[in-house]
Amino acid sequence: CMENPESRAYLDEAAAILFCGDGLERMVITATASATLTGMKGTHARLYSGKYEFDYLEFRTRMETFEREVVPKFQEFHDKKQSIIETERKRLRLHEFKPKVLTSFVRNQLIDEVYLPLVGDNMAKQLGAAGDNKRTDRSGLLLLVSPPGYGKTTLLEYISSRLGIQFVKINGPAIGHTTTSLDPEEAPNAAAREEIIKLNLSLEMGDNVMICVDDIQHCSPEFLQKFISLCDAQRRIEGVWRGQPRTHDLRGRKVAVVMAGNPYTETGTRFRLPDMLANRADTYNLGDIIGGNPEWFKASYIENAVTSNTVLAPLSNRSQKDIRVFLRMAATGEREDNSFEGSYTAQEVDEVISVLKKLIRVREVILAVNQEYIRSAAQSDEFRTEPAFKLQGSYRNMNRLAEKVVAIMNDQEVEEMILDHYSNESQTLTSDAEFNLLRLREIVGATTEVEDKRLAEIRSTFSRNQLTRNVDDSDPMSGVIGQLAAFHKGMEDIRSTILQAATTHAKPQTLAEQTIAQLREIIAGLRAVPVDVEIKVQPVEHSSTPHPATKGKGKEKALPIVVEPTIEQKP
């Protein structure tokens, strides 16, 4: 063995023969234990010019060493790596980034024909279009606005699920108005810190990510402006990852930035988007009739509520065409039994149509409430003529009402169900509940004479209070200014009443008793201390000088009597 090192492979076998002698069972095989393999390709260290020198005994020795030493170490390494990955997955909560579409999600015609084309164009600009149109200068921002309950987040989650990208939702209320930095250490509380860490993680991923900042009306403009450079062609943003500042360069990467919010907040001033960020955004309102497609918008209310009603729920597993046929039949009253793709009994058809007719009535009220809510929320407080209307008519309200609709209801029961629903909704409005419910009954057309009078009183009092809404009670001059404003308003009412009475008569005459009573009531309301008011009406003689309004028009006509009220205060 010392002279021939290659013989060492046979050392164990020779020792066994010497010690055991004839007692060792043996079988002699005449074969070659080595060979040269040719035609090998690769860069392995054992290959020389495409040849591999194979020795069976040496190969077995190396294989035993591999199984005894390398395999256990590799298995230990693999287990350790999996343990670290699982620990990091739990720490980073990666399971939250997988988009999960709600089972109640209904892909309706409005989504297919309006929302997806709009959103798709923006996604192509941010993620990059496929084919020859692909560009590297990706930029842009998708901004979705609407009142609460119109499915902004649900729609985005559905799109990210279809695109197969990670959905990272940043919770705006947790961020808050006091957070202005992307550094987790500067976050004001634990909830905000977790959201900032999640945002930095999405930037660290850097590919196949949709970053969605939800409810941005709760975020400060200083925080939102950090996204300006991420939404232009630079696609760069400064972040902090594990305590170290990082500059994330996402040019050419598949990253989409989306923001969603409710601009119709109670004050209106909470929704503040930096101008430079708004300039980079494609803005779409999901709560309004957009794109000139009111019929699709109206139909979407019922299509989204299909899964909420026990009678209509089976239709969600059928063809979308069948839902539209049923809607058309319920709206027009015409039967189109041959247009269904599925099979339905006559009883099922009658029951579905009966429920849809009631849902159409509910939808009309919901749409009217939605339009009134948006109209009222879009007004500034300085220019209001009545209190703000805060009841909402969203998809969420439609779904809640759809749950209660059954085929045997009559119209009166449907109307009472709607009013009861909003009566419960108004409980959170506290002192604003009375006006909102009365305004709702006015929209529905269900007010009584007493309720109409109460509405007029509320509006009149609100208009009078508007004159002194910014008056400081501790400042005497503010009180004088408020009284003067009220006096001016009262004089304007007197003027309009006099003009109305004067212009409604064809010949000169005194004011009617009803008009005098109205004047007396208006003047009495201007005084801080109630007084009795006596009004004397005196006609004024016309001079021979033509009035400018009648000059040059032929024969001069007598002008209406000019009324000069004389007020006598009686103690």
Coordinates of C-alpha atoms in Angstrom, one line a residue:
C1 CA 0.0 0.0 0.0
M2 CA 2.9 2.3 0.7
E3 CA 4.4 1.7 -2.7
N4 CA 1.0 1.8 -4.5
P5 CA -1.4 4.3 -3.0
E6 CA -4.2 3.2 -5.3
S7 CA -4.2 -0.2 -3.5
R8 CA -5.4 1.4 -0.3
A9 CA -8.9 1.0 -1.5
Y10 CA -8.5 -2.8 -1.0
L11 CA -6.9 -2.6 2.4
D12 CA -10.1 -3.3 4.4
E13 CA -11.0 -6.3 2.1
A14 CA -7.5 -7.8 2.4
A15 CA -7.5 -7.5 6.2
A16 CA -10.9 -9.3 6.4
I17 CA -9.5 -12.2 4.4
L18 CA -6.4 -12.5 6.5
F19 CA -8.2 -12.5 9.8
C20 CA -11.2 -14.7 8.8
G21 CA -9.5 -17.0 6.3
D22 CA -11.8 -19.6 4.7
G23 CA -14.6 -18.7 7.1
L24 CA -15.3 -15.5 5.2
E25 CA -17.9 -16.0 2.5
R26 CA -16.7 -14.5 -0.7
M27 CA -17.8 -14.2 -4.3
V28 CA -15.3 -13.4 -7.0
I29 CA -16.4 -11.1 -9.8
T30 CA -14.1 -10.5 -12.7
A31 CA -14.8 -6.9 -13.7
T32 CA -13.1 -3.6 -14.1
A33 CA -13.6 -1.2 -11.2
S34 CA -12.6 1.9 -13.1
A35 CA -13.3 3.5 -16.5
T36 CA -12.9 6.7 -18.4
L37 CA -16.2 8.3 -19.4
T38 CA -16.0 10.5 -22.5
G39 CA -18.4 13.1 -24.0
M40 CA -19.0 14.8 -20.7
K41 CA -20.0 18.5 -20.7
G42 CA -19.7 21.0 -17.9
T43 CA -17.4 22.9 -15.7
H44 CA -17.0 20.5 -12.9
A45 CA -13.5 20.2 -11.3
R46 CA -13.4 16.5 -12.1
L47 CA -13.9 16.9 -15.8
Y48 CA -10.9 17.2 -18.1
S49 CA -11.3 17.8 -21.8
G50 CA -14.8 16.3 -21.6
K51 CA -13.5 13.2 -19.8
Y52 CA -14.4 11.8 -16.4
E53 CA -12.2 9.3 -14.7
F54 CA -14.6 7.0 -12.8
D55 CA -13.4 4.7 -10.0
Y56 CA -16.1 2.7 -8.3
L57 CA -14.3 2.2 -5.0
E58 CA -13.3 5.8 -4.8
F59 CA -16.8 6.9 -5.8
R60 CA -18.3 4.8 -3.0
T61 CA -15.9 6.3 -0.4
R62 CA -16.8 9.9 -1.5
M63 CA -20.5 9.0 -1.5
E64 CA -20.3 7.6 2.1
T65 CA -18.5 10.7 3.2
F66 CA -21.2 12.9 1.6
E67 CA -24.1 11.0 3.2
R68 CA -22.3 10.9 6.6
E69 CA -21.1 14.6 6.8
V70 CA -22.6 16.8 4.0
V71 CA -26.2 15.6 4.0
P72 CA -26.9 16.2 7.8
K73 CA -25.3 19.6 7.6
F74 CA -27.4 20.6 4.6
Q75 CA -30.5 19.3 6.3
E76 CA -29.7 21.3 9.4
F77 CA -29.1 24.4 7.3
H78 CA -32.4 23.9 5.5
D79 CA -34.3 23.6 8.7
K80 CA -32.6 26.6 10.2
K81 CA -33.4 28.7 7.1
Q82 CA -37.1 27.6 7.2
S83 CA -37.3 28.5 10.8
I84 CA -35.8 32.0 10.2
I85 CA -38.2 32.5 7.2
E86 CA -41.2 31.5 9.3
T87 CA -40.1 33.8 12.1
E88 CA -39.7 36.8 9.7
R89 CA -43.0 36.0 8.0
K90 CA -44.8 36.2 11.3
R91 CA -42.9 39.3 12.4
L92 CA -43.5 41.1 9.1
R93 CA -47.1 39.7 8.8
L94 CA -46.7 38.8 5.2
H95 CA -50.0 36.9 5.2
E96 CA -51.7 40.3 5.4
F97 CA -50.3 41.3 2.0
K98 CA -52.1 38.6 0.1
P99 CA -55.2 40.1 -1.5
K100 CA -58.4 38.4 -0.3
V101 CA -61.5 39.2 -2.4
L102 CA -64.7 39.2 -0.3
T103 CA -67.1 36.4 -1.1
S104 CA -69.9 39.0 -1.5
F105 CA -68.0 40.8 -4.2
V106 CA -70.0 41.0 -7.4
R107 CA -68.3 42.0 -10.6
N108 CA -71.1 44.1 -12.2
Q109 CA -71.4 45.9 -15.5
L110 CA -70.3 49.2 -14.0
I111 CA -67.0 47.6 -13.0
D112 CA -66.6 46.0 -16.4
E113 CA -67.5 48.9 -18.5
V114 CA -66.4 51.9 -16.5
Y115 CA -64.1 51.2 -13.5
L116 CA -61.8 48.6 -15.0
P117 CA -61.0 50.6 -18.2
L118 CA -60.3 53.7 -16.1
V119 CA -58.2 51.9 -13.5
G120 CA -56.6 49.7 -16.2
D121 CA -55.2 52.7 -18.0
N122 CA -53.6 54.0 -14.9
M123 CA -52.2 50.6 -13.9
A124 CA -50.6 50.3 -17.4
K125 CA -49.0 53.7 -16.8
Q126 CA -47.6 52.7 -13.4
L127 CA -46.8 49.0 -13.8
G128 CA -45.9 49.2 -17.5
A129 CA -47.9 48.2 -20.6
A130 CA -47.2 44.8 -22.2
G131 CA -45.9 44.3 -25.7
D132 CA -44.4 46.9 -28.0
N133 CA -46.1 49.7 -26.0
K134 CA -44.1 49.0 -22.9
R135 CA -42.3 52.0 -21.5
T136 CA -39.7 52.4 -18.8
D137 CA -40.7 55.9 -17.6
R138 CA -43.4 54.6 -15.4
S139 CA -45.2 57.2 -13.2
G140 CA -48.6 58.3 -12.0
L141 CA -51.0 57.9 -9.1
L142 CA -54.5 56.5 -8.8
L143 CA -56.8 58.4 -6.6
L144 CA -60.2 57.0 -5.8
V145 CA -62.7 59.2 -3.8
S146 CA -66.2 58.5 -2.7
P147 CA -68.3 58.6 0.5
P148 CA -67.9 55.6 2.8
G149 CA -69.3 52.3 1.7
Y150 CA -68.7 52.4 -2.1
G151 CA -66.1 49.6 -2.3
K152 CA -62.9 51.6 -3.0
T153 CA -60.7 49.1 -1.1
T154 CA -62.6 46.1 -2.3
L155 CA -62.2 47.1 -5.9
L156 CA -58.4 47.7 -5.4
E157 CA -58.1 44.3 -3.7
Y158 CA -59.9 42.6 -6.5
I159 CA -57.6 44.3 -9.1
S160 CA -54.4 43.3 -7.2
S161 CA -55.7 39.7 -7.0
R162 CA -56.3 39.5 -10.7
L163 CA -52.9 41.1 -11.5
G164 CA -51.2 38.7 -9.1
I165 CA -49.3 41.3 -7.1
Q166 CA -49.0 42.0 -3.4
F167 CA -51.5 44.3 -1.8
V168 CA -50.0 46.5 0.9
K169 CA -52.8 48.5 2.6
I170 CA -51.6 51.4 4.7
N171 CA -54.3 52.4 7.3
G172 CA -54.8 56.2 7.2
P173 CA -56.6 56.5 10.5
A174 CA -53.8 54.6 12.2
I175 CA -51.3 57.0 10.6
G176 CA -53.2 60.1 11.8
H177 CA -52.7 63.8 11.2
T178 CA -49.7 64.0 13.5
T179 CA -47.5 61.6 11.5
T180 CA -45.3 63.4 9.0
S181 CA -42.2 61.2 8.6
L182 CA -41.5 57.8 7.1
D183 CA -39.2 57.0 10.0
P184 CA -40.9 54.5 12.4
E185 CA -39.0 56.0 15.3
E186 CA -40.7 59.3 14.8
A187 CA -44.2 57.8 14.8
P188 CA -46.4 59.2 17.6
N189 CA -47.8 55.9 18.7
A190 CA -47.4 52.1 18.2
A191 CA -50.2 51.8 15.6
A192 CA -48.7 54.5 13.4
R193 CA -45.3 52.9 13.8
E194 CA -46.5 49.6 12.6
E195 CA -48.1 51.2 9.5
I196 CA -44.9 53.1 8.7
I197 CA -42.9 49.8 9.0
K198 CA -45.4 48.2 6.7
L199 CA -44.9 51.0 4.2
N200 CA -41.1 50.8 4.3
L201 CA -41.4 47.0 3.8
S202 CA -43.4 47.5 0.6
L203 CA -40.8 49.9 -0.6
E204 CA -38.1 47.3 0.3
M205 CA -39.9 44.7 -1.7
G206 CA -39.7 47.0 -4.7
D207 CA -41.5 44.8 -7.2
N208 CA -45.0 43.3 -7.8
V209 CA -46.5 45.6 -5.2
M210 CA -49.6 47.7 -5.0
I211 CA -49.2 50.3 -2.2
C212 CA -52.6 51.5 -1.1
V213 CA -52.9 54.4 1.3
D214 CA -56.5 54.1 2.6
D215 CA -58.7 56.9 4.1
I216 CA -56.2 59.7 3.3
Q217 CA -58.6 62.3 4.8
H218 CA -57.0 61.2 8.2
C219 CA -53.4 61.8 7.0
S220 CA -51.6 65.1 7.0
P221 CA -50.5 66.8 3.8
E222 CA -46.9 66.7 5.0
F223 CA -47.1 62.9 5.1
L224 CA -48.8 62.6 1.7
Q225 CA -46.3 64.9 0.0
K226 CA -43.6 62.3 0.7
F227 CA -45.1 60.4 -2.2
I228 CA -44.6 63.2 -4.8
S229 CA -41.3 61.9 -6.1
L230 CA -42.5 58.3 -6.1
C231 CA -45.4 59.3 -8.5
D232 CA -43.4 61.0 -11.1
A233 CA -40.8 59.6 -13.6
Q234 CA -38.1 59.6 -11.0
R235 CA -39.9 56.9 -8.9
R236 CA -37.6 57.6 -5.9
I237 CA -38.6 57.9 -2.3
E238 CA -36.7 58.3 0.9
G239 CA -37.4 55.7 3.6
V240 CA -36.0 54.0 6.7
W241 CA -35.4 50.3 6.8
R242 CA -34.3 48.6 10.1
G243 CA -33.0 51.9 11.5
Q244 CA -31.0 52.8 8.4
P245 CA -32.0 55.6 5.9
R246 CA -32.7 54.2 2.4
T247 CA -33.3 55.8 -1.0
H248 CA -35.6 53.5 -2.9
D249 CA -35.2 53.7 -6.6
L250 CA -38.2 52.0 -8.2
R251 CA -37.7 53.1 -11.8
G252 CA -38.7 50.3 -14.1
R253 CA -40.2 48.3 -11.3
K254 CA -43.7 47.0 -11.1
V255 CA -45.0 49.2 -8.3
A256 CA -48.4 50.9 -8.3
V257 CA -49.3 53.7 -5.8
V258 CA -53.0 54.1 -5.0
M259 CA -54.8 56.4 -2.6
A260 CA -58.4 56.2 -1.5
G261 CA -60.3 58.7 0.6
N262 CA -63.6 60.4 1.5
P263 CA -63.6 64.1 0.6
Y264 CA -67.1 64.5 2.0
T265 CA -65.9 64.7 5.6
E266 CA -67.9 66.6 8.3
T267 CA -65.8 69.7 8.0
G268 CA -64.5 69.3 4.5
T269 CA -61.1 70.8 5.5
R270 CA -59.7 67.5 6.7
F271 CA -59.3 66.2 3.1
R272 CA -56.2 68.1 1.9
L273 CA -54.2 66.7 -0.9
P274 CA -51.0 68.5 -1.9
D275 CA -51.3 70.3 -5.2
M276 CA -48.2 68.7 -6.7
L277 CA -49.5 65.2 -5.8
A278 CA -53.0 65.9 -7.1
N279 CA -51.3 67.0 -10.4
R280 CA -49.9 63.5 -10.8
A281 CA -53.1 61.7 -9.9
D282 CA -55.9 60.3 -12.1
T283 CA -58.9 61.0 -9.9
Y284 CA -62.2 59.0 -10.1
N285 CA -65.3 59.3 -7.9
L286 CA -66.9 56.0 -7.2
G287 CA -69.8 57.5 -5.4
D288 CA -71.1 59.6 -8.3
I289 CA -72.5 59.0 -11.7
I290 CA -69.4 59.0 -13.8
G291 CA -68.5 58.6 -17.4
G292 CA -72.1 59.4 -18.6
N293 CA -73.3 56.0 -17.5
P294 CA -76.1 56.6 -15.0
E295 CA -78.0 53.4 -15.9
W296 CA -74.9 51.3 -15.1
F297 CA -74.4 53.2 -11.9
K298 CA -78.0 52.6 -10.8
A299 CA -77.9 48.9 -11.8
S300 CA -74.7 48.5 -9.7
Y301 CA -76.7 49.2 -6.5
I302 CA -78.9 46.2 -7.0
E303 CA -76.2 44.0 -8.6
N304 CA -74.0 44.5 -5.5
A305 CA -76.9 43.7 -3.2
V306 CA -77.7 40.4 -4.8
T307 CA -75.7 38.3 -2.3
S308 CA -77.3 40.0 0.6
N309 CA -80.9 38.8 -0.2
T310 CA -81.8 35.2 0.4
V311 CA -84.0 35.1 -2.7
L312 CA -81.5 36.7 -5.0
A313 CA -78.3 35.1 -3.6
P314 CA -78.5 32.0 -5.9
L315 CA -78.3 34.4 -8.9
S316 CA -74.7 35.3 -7.9
N317 CA -73.6 31.8 -9.0
R318 CA -75.4 32.1 -12.3
S319 CA -74.8 34.2 -15.4
Q320 CA -74.5 38.0 -15.0
K321 CA -76.7 38.2 -18.0
D322 CA -79.6 36.6 -16.1
I323 CA -79.4 39.3 -13.4
R324 CA -79.7 42.0 -16.0
V325 CA -82.6 40.3 -17.7
F326 CA -84.4 40.0 -14.3
L327 CA -83.7 43.7 -13.6
R328 CA -85.1 44.7 -17.0
M329 CA -88.2 42.6 -16.4
A330 CA -88.8 44.1 -13.0
A331 CA -88.4 47.6 -14.4
T332 CA -90.5 47.3 -17.5
G333 CA -92.9 44.5 -16.5
E334 CA -92.3 42.6 -19.8
R335 CA -91.5 38.9 -19.6
E336 CA -88.3 37.6 -21.4
D337 CA -88.3 34.0 -20.3
N338 CA -86.4 32.9 -23.4
S339 CA -83.5 35.2 -22.6
F340 CA -82.3 33.4 -19.6
E341 CA -79.1 31.3 -19.8
G342 CA -80.1 29.3 -16.7
S343 CA -83.2 27.3 -15.9
Y344 CA -85.8 28.8 -13.6
T345 CA -89.3 27.7 -12.6
A346 CA -92.2 30.1 -13.0
Q347 CA -92.5 30.4 -9.2
E348 CA -88.8 31.4 -8.9
V349 CA -89.1 34.0 -11.7
D350 CA -92.2 35.6 -10.0
E351 CA -90.5 35.7 -6.6
V352 CA -87.3 37.2 -8.0
I353 CA -89.1 39.8 -10.0
S354 CA -91.3 40.7 -6.9
V355 CA -88.1 41.2 -4.8
L356 CA -86.4 43.2 -7.5
K357 CA -89.4 45.6 -7.9
K358 CA -89.1 46.4 -4.2
L359 CA -85.3 46.8 -4.4
I360 CA -85.8 49.3 -7.3
R361 CA -88.0 51.4 -5.0
V362 CA -85.3 51.1 -2.3
R363 CA -82.6 52.1 -4.8
E364 CA -84.4 55.2 -5.9
V365 CA -84.5 56.4 -2.3
I366 CA -80.8 55.4 -1.7
L367 CA -79.8 57.3 -4.9
A368 CA -81.7 60.4 -3.8
V369 CA -80.1 60.3 -0.4
N370 CA -76.7 59.8 -2.0
Q371 CA -77.1 62.8 -4.2
E372 CA -78.4 65.0 -1.3
Y373 CA -75.4 63.9 0.9
I374 CA -72.9 64.8 -1.8
R375 CA -74.6 68.1 -2.5
S376 CA -74.7 69.0 1.1
A377 CA -71.2 67.9 1.9
A378 CA -69.8 69.9 -1.0
Q379 CA -71.2 73.2 0.4
S380 CA -69.2 75.5 2.6
D381 CA -70.7 76.2 6.0
E382 CA -70.8 80.0 5.2
F383 CA -73.2 79.5 2.4
R384 CA -75.6 77.0 3.8
T385 CA -79.3 77.8 3.9
E386 CA -80.1 74.7 6.0
P387 CA -78.3 72.3 8.3
A388 CA -75.9 69.8 6.8
F389 CA -77.5 66.5 5.5
K390 CA -75.4 63.6 6.9
L391 CA -77.4 60.5 6.1
Q392 CA -75.7 58.4 3.4
G393 CA -76.9 56.3 0.5
S394 CA -74.0 54.0 -0.3
Y395 CA -73.7 50.4 -1.4
R396 CA -73.5 49.4 2.2
N397 CA -76.8 51.0 3.0
M398 CA -78.3 49.2 0.0
N399 CA -77.0 45.9 1.2
R400 CA -78.5 46.3 4.7
L401 CA -81.9 47.1 3.3
A402 CA -81.7 44.3 0.7
E403 CA -81.3 41.8 3.6
K404 CA -84.8 42.8 4.9
V405 CA -86.7 42.7 1.7
V406 CA -89.1 39.8 1.1
A407 CA -91.5 39.1 -1.8
I408 CA -94.7 39.5 0.2
M409 CA -94.0 43.1 1.3
N410 CA -96.3 45.9 0.0
D411 CA -95.3 49.4 -0.9
Q412 CA -96.2 50.8 2.5
E413 CA -94.1 48.2 4.3
V414 CA -91.1 48.9 2.1
E415 CA -91.4 52.7 2.8
E416 CA -91.6 52.0 6.5
M417 CA -88.6 49.7 6.4
I418 CA -86.5 52.4 4.7
L419 CA -87.6 55.1 7.2
D420 CA -86.9 52.7 10.1
H421 CA -83.4 51.9 8.7
Y422 CA -82.5 55.6 8.5
S423 CA -84.1 56.3 11.9
N424 CA -81.6 53.8 13.4
E425 CA -78.8 55.3 11.3
S426 CA -79.6 58.8 12.6
Q427 CA -79.1 57.8 16.3
T428 CA -75.4 58.7 16.0
L429 CA -76.2 62.2 14.7
T430 CA -77.5 63.3 18.2
S431 CA -78.8 66.9 17.8
D432 CA -78.8 66.7 14.0
A433 CA -81.1 63.7 13.9
E434 CA -84.3 65.7 13.8
F435 CA -83.5 67.7 10.7
N436 CA -82.0 64.8 8.9
L437 CA -85.0 62.6 9.4
L438 CA -87.4 65.4 8.4
R439 CA -85.3 66.1 5.3
L440 CA -85.3 62.4 4.4
R441 CA -89.1 62.3 4.7
E442 CA -89.2 65.3 2.5
I443 CA -87.1 63.5 -0.1
V444 CA -89.3 60.4 0.1
G445 CA -92.4 62.6 -0.1
A446 CA -93.8 61.3 3.2
T447 CA -94.0 64.5 5.2
T448 CA -97.1 65.7 7.0
E449 CA -98.3 69.3 7.3
V450 CA -96.9 69.5 10.8
E451 CA -93.5 68.2 9.6
D452 CA -93.4 70.7 6.7
K453 CA -94.0 73.5 9.1
R454 CA -91.3 72.3 11.4
L455 CA -88.8 72.1 8.5
A456 CA -89.6 75.7 7.6
E457 CA -89.0 76.7 11.2
I458 CA -85.6 74.9 11.3
R459 CA -84.5 76.5 8.1
S460 CA -85.6 79.9 9.2
T461 CA -83.9 79.6 12.5
F462 CA -80.7 78.3 10.8
S463 CA -80.6 81.2 8.4
R464 CA -81.1 83.7 11.3
N465 CA -78.3 81.9 13.3
Q466 CA -76.0 82.1 10.3
L467 CA -75.9 85.9 10.8
T468 CA -74.3 85.5 14.2
R469 CA -72.4 82.2 13.8
N470 CA -69.0 83.8 14.4
V471 CA -70.0 86.2 17.1
D472 CA -68.0 86.2 20.3
D473 CA -70.5 86.4 23.3
S474 CA -67.8 88.0 25.5
D475 CA -67.3 90.9 23.1
P476 CA -70.0 93.6 23.3
M477 CA -69.2 94.9 19.8
S478 CA -69.8 91.5 18.4
G479 CA -73.2 91.5 19.9
V480 CA -74.0 94.9 18.4
I481 CA -72.8 93.7 15.0
G482 CA -74.9 90.5 15.3
Q483 CA -78.0 92.6 16.1
L484 CA -77.3 95.0 13.2
A485 CA -77.0 92.0 10.9
A486 CA -80.3 90.6 12.1
F487 CA -81.9 94.0 11.7
H488 CA -80.6 94.2 8.2
K489 CA -82.0 90.8 7.4
G490 CA -85.3 91.8 8.8
M491 CA -85.4 95.0 6.7
E492 CA -84.6 93.0 3.6
D493 CA -87.6 90.7 4.5
I494 CA -89.8 93.8 4.9
R495 CA -88.7 95.2 1.6
S496 CA -89.3 91.9 -0.2
T497 CA -92.8 91.6 1.4
I498 CA -93.7 95.1 0.4
L499 CA -92.5 94.7 -3.2
Q500 CA -94.3 91.4 -3.5
A501 CA -97.6 92.9 -2.2
A502 CA -97.1 96.0 -4.4
T503 CA -96.4 94.1 -7.6
T504 CA -99.3 91.6 -7.2
H505 CA -102.0 94.3 -7.6
A506 CA -103.0 95.9 -10.9
K507 CA -104.2 99.1 -9.4
P508 CA -103.2 101.3 -6.4
Q509 CA -104.6 100.0 -3.1
T510 CA -103.7 99.5 0.5
L511 CA -101.9 96.5 1.8
A512 CA -104.0 93.5 2.7
E513 CA -104.5 92.6 6.4
Q514 CA -102.5 89.4 5.9
T515 CA -99.5 91.4 4.6
I516 CA -99.8 93.9 7.5
A517 CA -99.8 90.9 10.0
Q518 CA -96.7 89.5 8.4
L519 CA -94.9 92.8 8.6
R520 CA -95.9 93.2 12.3
E521 CA -94.5 89.7 13.0
I522 CA -91.2 90.4 11.2
I523 CA -90.7 93.8 13.0
A524 CA -91.6 92.2 16.4
G525 CA -89.0 89.5 15.8
L526 CA -86.3 92.1 15.4
R527 CA -86.7 93.4 18.9
A528 CA -85.0 91.8 21.9
V529 CA -88.0 92.7 24.1
P530 CA -91.4 91.7 22.8
V531 CA -93.6 94.8 21.9
D532 CA -96.9 95.5 20.3
V533 CA -96.5 97.0 16.9
E534 CA -99.0 99.2 15.1
I535 CA -98.5 99.8 11.4
K536 CA -100.2 102.7 9.6
V537 CA -100.2 102.6 5.8
Q538 CA -100.3 106.0 4.0
P539 CA -100.6 106.3 0.2
V540 CA -98.1 108.7 -1.4
E541 CA -99.4 111.1 -4.1
H542 CA -97.8 110.7 -7.5
S543 CA -96.0 113.8 -8.9
S544 CA -96.4 114.9 -12.5
T545 CA -92.8 113.9 -13.2
P546 CA -92.6 110.7 -15.2
H547 CA -91.0 107.7 -13.6
P548 CA -87.8 106.5 -15.3
A549 CA -89.4 103.1 -15.8
T550 CA -92.3 104.6 -17.8
K551 CA -90.6 107.4 -19.6
G552 CA -90.8 107.2 -23.3
K553 CA -93.5 104.5 -23.3
G554 CA -96.5 106.5 -24.4
K555 CA -99.2 107.2 -21.8
E556 CA -97.9 107.3 -18.3
K557 CA -99.3 104.7 -15.9
A558 CA -99.9 105.2 -12.2
L559 CA -97.3 103.5 -10.1
P560 CA -98.2 101.2 -7.1
I561 CA -98.6 102.9 -3.8
V562 CA -95.4 103.5 -1.9
V563 CA -95.9 102.2 1.7
E564 CA -94.3 104.1 4.5
P565 CA -94.9 102.1 7.7
T566 CA -95.2 104.1 10.9
I567 CA -94.4 102.1 14.0
E568 CA -95.9 103.0 17.2
Q569 CA -94.7 101.2 20.3
K570 CA -97.3 100.5 22.9
P571 CA -96.1 99.7 26.5

